[in-house]
Coordinates of C-alpha atoms in Angstrom, one line a residue:
Chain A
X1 CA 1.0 -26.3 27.4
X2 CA 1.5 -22.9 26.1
X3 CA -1.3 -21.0 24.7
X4 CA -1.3 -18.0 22.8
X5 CA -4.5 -15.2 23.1
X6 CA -6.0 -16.0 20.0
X7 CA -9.6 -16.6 20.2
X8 CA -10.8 -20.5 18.9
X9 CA -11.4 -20.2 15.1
X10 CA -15.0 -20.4 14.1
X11 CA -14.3 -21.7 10.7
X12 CA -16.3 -19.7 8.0
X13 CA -15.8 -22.2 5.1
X14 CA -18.1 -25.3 5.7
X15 CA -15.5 -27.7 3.5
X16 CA -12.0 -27.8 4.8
X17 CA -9.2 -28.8 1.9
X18 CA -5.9 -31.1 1.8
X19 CA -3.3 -29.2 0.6
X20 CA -2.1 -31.2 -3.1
X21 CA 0.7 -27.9 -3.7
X22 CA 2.4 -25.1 -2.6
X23 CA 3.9 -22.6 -5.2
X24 CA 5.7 -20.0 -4.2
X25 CA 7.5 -16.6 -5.6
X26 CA 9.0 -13.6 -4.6
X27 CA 8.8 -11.0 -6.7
X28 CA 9.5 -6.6 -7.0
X29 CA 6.6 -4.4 -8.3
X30 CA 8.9 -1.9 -9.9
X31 CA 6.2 0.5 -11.7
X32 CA 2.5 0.9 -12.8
X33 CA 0.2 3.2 -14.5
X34 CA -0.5 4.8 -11.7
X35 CA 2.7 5.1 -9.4
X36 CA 5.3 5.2 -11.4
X37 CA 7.7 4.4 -8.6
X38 CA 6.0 1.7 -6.4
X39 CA 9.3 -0.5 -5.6
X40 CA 7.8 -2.9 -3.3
X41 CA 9.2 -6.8 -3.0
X42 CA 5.9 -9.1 -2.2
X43 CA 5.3 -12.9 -1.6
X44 CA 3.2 -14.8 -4.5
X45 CA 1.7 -18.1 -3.5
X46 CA -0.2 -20.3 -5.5
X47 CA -1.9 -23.2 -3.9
X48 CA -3.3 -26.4 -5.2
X49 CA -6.1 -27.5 -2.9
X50 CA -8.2 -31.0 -3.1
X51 CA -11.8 -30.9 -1.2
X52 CA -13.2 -34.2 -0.2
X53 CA -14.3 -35.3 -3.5
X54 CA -10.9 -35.0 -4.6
X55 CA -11.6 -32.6 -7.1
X56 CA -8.5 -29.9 -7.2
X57 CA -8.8 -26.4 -7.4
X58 CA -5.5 -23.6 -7.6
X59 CA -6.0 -20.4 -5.5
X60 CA -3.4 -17.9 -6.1
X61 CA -2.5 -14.4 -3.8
X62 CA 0.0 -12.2 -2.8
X63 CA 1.5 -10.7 0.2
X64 CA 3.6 -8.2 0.9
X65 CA 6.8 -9.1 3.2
X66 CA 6.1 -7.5 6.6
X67 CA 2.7 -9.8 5.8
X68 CA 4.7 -12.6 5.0
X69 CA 6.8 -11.9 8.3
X70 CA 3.7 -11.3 10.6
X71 CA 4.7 -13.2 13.6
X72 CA 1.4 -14.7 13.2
X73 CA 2.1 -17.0 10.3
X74 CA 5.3 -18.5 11.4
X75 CA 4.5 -19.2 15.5
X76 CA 1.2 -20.4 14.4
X77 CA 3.0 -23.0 12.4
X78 CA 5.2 -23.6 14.6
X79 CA 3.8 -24.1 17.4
X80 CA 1.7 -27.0 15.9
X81 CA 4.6 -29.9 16.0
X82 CA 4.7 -29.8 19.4
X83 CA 1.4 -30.7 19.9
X84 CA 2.2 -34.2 18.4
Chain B
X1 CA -5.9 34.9 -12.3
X2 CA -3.2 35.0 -9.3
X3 CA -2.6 31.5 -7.1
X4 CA -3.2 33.6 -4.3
X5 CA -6.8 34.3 -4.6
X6 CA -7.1 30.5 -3.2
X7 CA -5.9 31.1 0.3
X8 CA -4.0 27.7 1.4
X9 CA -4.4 26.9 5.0
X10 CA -7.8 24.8 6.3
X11 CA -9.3 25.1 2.6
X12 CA -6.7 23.1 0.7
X13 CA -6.0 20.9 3.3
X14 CA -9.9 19.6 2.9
X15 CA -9.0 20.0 -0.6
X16 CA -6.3 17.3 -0.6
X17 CA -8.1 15.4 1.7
X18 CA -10.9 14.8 -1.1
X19 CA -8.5 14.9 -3.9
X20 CA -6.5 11.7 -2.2
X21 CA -10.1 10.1 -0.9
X22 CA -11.5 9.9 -4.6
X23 CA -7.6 9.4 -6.3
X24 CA -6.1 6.9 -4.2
X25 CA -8.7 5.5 -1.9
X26 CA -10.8 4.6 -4.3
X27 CA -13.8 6.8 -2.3
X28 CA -15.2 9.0 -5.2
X29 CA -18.2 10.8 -4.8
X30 CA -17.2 14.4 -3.6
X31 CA -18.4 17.1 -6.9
X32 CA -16.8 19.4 -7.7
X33 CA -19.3 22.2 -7.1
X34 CA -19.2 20.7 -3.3
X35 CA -15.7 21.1 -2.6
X36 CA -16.1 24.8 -4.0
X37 CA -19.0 25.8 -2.2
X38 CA -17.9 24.3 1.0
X39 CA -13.9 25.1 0.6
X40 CA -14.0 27.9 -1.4
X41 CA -17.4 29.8 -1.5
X42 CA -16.0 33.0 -2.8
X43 CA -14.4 31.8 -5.9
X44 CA -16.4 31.3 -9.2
X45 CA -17.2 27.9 -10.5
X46 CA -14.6 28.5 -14.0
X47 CA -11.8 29.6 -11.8
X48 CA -12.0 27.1 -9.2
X49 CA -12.4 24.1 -11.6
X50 CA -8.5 24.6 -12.6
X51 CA -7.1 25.6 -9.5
X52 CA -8.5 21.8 -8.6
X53 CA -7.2 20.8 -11.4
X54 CA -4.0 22.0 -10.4
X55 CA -4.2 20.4 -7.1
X56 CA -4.8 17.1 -8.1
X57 CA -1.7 16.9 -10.8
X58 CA 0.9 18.2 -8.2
X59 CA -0.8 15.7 -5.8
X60 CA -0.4 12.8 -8.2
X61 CA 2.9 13.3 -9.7
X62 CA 4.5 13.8 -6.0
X63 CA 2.4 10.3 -5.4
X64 CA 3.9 8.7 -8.4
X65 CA 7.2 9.6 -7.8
X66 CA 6.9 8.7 -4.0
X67 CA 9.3 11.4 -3.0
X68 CA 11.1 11.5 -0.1
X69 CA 11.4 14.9 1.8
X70 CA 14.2 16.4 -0.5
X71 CA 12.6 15.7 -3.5
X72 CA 9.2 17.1 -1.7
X73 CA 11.2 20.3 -0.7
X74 CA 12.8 20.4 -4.4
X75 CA 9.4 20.0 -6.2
X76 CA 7.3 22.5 -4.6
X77 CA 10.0 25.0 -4.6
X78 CA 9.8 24.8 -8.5
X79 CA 6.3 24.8 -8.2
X80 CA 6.2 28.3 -6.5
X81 CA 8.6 29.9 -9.0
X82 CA 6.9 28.6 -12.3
X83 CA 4.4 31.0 -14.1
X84 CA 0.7 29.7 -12.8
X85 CA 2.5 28.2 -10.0
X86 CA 1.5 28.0 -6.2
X87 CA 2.2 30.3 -3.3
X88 CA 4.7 29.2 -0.8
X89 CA 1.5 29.1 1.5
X90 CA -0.2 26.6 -0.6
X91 CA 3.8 24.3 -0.6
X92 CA 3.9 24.5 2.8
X93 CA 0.5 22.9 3.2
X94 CA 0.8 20.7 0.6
X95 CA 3.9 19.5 2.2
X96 CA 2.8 18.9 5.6
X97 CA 0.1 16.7 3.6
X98 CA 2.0 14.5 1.8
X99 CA 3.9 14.0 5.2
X100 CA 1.3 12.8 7.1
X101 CA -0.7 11.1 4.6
X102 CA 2.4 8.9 2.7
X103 CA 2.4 6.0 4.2
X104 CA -1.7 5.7 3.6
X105 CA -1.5 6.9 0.3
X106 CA 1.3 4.3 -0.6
X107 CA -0.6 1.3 0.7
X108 CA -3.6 2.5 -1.1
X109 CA -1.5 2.6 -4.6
X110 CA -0.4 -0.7 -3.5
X111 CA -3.3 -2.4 -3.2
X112 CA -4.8 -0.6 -6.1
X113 CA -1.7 -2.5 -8.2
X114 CA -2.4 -5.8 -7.1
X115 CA -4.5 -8.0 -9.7
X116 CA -4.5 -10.9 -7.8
X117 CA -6.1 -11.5 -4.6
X118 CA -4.4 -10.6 -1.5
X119 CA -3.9 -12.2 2.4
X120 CA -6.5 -10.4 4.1
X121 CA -6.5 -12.5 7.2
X122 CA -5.1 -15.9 8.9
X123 CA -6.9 -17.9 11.3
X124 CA -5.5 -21.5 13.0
X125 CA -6.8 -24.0 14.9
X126 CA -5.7 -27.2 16.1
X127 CA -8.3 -30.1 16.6
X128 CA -7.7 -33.3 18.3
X129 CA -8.8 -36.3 16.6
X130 CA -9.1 -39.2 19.4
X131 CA -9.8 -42.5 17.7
X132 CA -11.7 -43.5 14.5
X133 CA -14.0 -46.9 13.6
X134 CA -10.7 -48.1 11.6
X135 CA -7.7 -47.7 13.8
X136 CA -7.2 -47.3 17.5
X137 CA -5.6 -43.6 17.0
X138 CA -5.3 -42.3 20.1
X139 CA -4.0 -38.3 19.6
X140 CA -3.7 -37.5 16.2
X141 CA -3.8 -33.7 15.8
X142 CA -4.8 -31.6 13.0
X143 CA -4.1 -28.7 12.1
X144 CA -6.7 -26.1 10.6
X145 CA -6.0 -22.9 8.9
X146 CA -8.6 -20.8 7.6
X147 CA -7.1 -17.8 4.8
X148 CA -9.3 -14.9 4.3
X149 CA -8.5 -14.1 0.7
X150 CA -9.7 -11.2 -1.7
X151 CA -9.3 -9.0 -4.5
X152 CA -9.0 -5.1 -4.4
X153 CA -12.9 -3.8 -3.9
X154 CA -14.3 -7.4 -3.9
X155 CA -15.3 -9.8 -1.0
X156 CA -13.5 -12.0 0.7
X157 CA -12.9 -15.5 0.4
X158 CA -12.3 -18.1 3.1
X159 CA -10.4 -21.5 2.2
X160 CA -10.0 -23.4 4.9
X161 CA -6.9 -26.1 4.6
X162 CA -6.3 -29.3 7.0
X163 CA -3.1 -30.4 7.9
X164 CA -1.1 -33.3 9.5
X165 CA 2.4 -32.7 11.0
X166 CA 4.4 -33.9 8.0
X167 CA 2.3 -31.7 5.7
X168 CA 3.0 -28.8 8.8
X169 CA 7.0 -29.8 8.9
X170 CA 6.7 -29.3 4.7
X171 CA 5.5 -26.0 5.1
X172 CA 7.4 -24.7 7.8
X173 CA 10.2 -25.9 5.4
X174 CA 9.4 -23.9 2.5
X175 CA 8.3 -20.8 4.8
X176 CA 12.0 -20.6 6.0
X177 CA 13.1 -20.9 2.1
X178 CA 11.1 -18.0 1.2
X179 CA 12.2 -16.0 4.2
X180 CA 15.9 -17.0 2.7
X181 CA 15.1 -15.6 -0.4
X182 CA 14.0 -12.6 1.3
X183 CA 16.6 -12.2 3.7
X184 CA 18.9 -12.4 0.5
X185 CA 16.7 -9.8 -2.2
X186 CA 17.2 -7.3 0.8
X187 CA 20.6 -7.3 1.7
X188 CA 21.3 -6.7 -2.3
X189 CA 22.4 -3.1 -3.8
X190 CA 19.8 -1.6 -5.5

């Protein structure tokens, strides 16, 4: 079985979630107060999460692309299916 | 007074250092009367407060405008030749600045733009689950993911999801539409 280098994750959250939704858009910061010129396309997500109690709480963030790209995201995801 | 009492060299470079610290880094904390005495020690408080002054406009508006080299080169010409200007000297270190110091100082305005939180991190794991009281499951893997979340200047936040491979297959799904959508935004004009 093919492994990659990562070390074993040490969860720092005590509750783990179910994810209920997955939102996503992508969108262009064109200008703000303070860079009038920012021009930068980013990923926003918005996630709808239920704990164990079932209780269901929305977390929203953003990314930029070469985030959203970061091999990490996509091989860690993909490499999960063949475990099954 | 004449913009070449303030040599360039050394002195402004520390200068823009600080200037971009407290502006775009969000490190504040340098006086003004500490910059003098340690940049400038000769100069008089009232002369150096708008030479700084100075400093930190042409620094912002070339960070505003996030201007390539041309427009760098185009700039700080005008600069030179405008009454209360800068000396060439000063351009030509306040050129090899911005050059180095861009790419930081554009991530920094970035960041500083974003309202809601950002990725800070990813973590996976994949657990085994080998039988339970209920069923006679022999391998049923699950899939943990642990997102380190968290707003500009604020701690983070962990949220730690669990996933089974047709919630895995869904996302994988929707990470190759976004990457579509991305694939597409890019290859348009602007």
């Amino acid at each position: 079985m093919e492994a990659t280098s990562e070390p074993l994750l040490d969860a720092k959250s005590e509750v783990t979630n179910q994810l209920v939704d997955f939102q996503w858009k992508l969108g262009m910061a064109v200008s703000s107060d303070t860079c009038r010129s920012l021009k930068y396309p980013y990923v926003a997500v918005m996630l709808k999460v239920a704990d164990h109690s079932g209780q269901v709480k929305t977390k929203c963030f953003e990314m930029t692309i070469p985030q959203f790209q970061e091999k990490k995201i996509t091989n860690g995801l993909t490499f999960i299916p063949q475990l099954y | 007074m004449a913009a070449g009492e303030f040599e360039g060299g050394k002195p402004l470079n520390g200068l823009l250092n600080a200037l971009a610290q407290e502006t775009f880094h969000g490190h504040p904390g340098i006086t003004e009367e500490l910059l003098r005495s340690q940049l400038y020690p000769e100069v008089l408080p009232e002369e150096f407060r708008p030479f700084l002054a100075k400093m930190r406009g042409i620094l912002k508006s070339i960070a505003s405008a996030d201007m390539d080299f041309n427009q760098l080169e185009a700039y700080l010409t005008a600069q030179t030749k405008k009454q209360g200007g800068i000396t060439s000297d000063q351009a030509a270190v306040i050129s090899k600045f911005w050059k180095s110091h861009k790419t930081k100082i554009r991530e920094s305005l970035m960041n500083q733009s974003r309202w809601n939180s950002g990725l800070r991190g990813l973590s996976w794991r994949v657990d085994g689950k080998s039988q339970s009281r209920h069923s006679a499951q022999i391998h049923m893997p699950v899939a943990i993911i642990e997102l380190e979340l968290g707003k500009y200047g604020q701690e983070s936040e962990f949220l730690c999801l669990e996933f089974d491979e047709v919630k895995v297959n869904q996302i994988l799904k929707t990470l190759s539409e976004v990457e579509e959508s991305i694939t597409t935004l890019i290859s348009q004009p602007n």
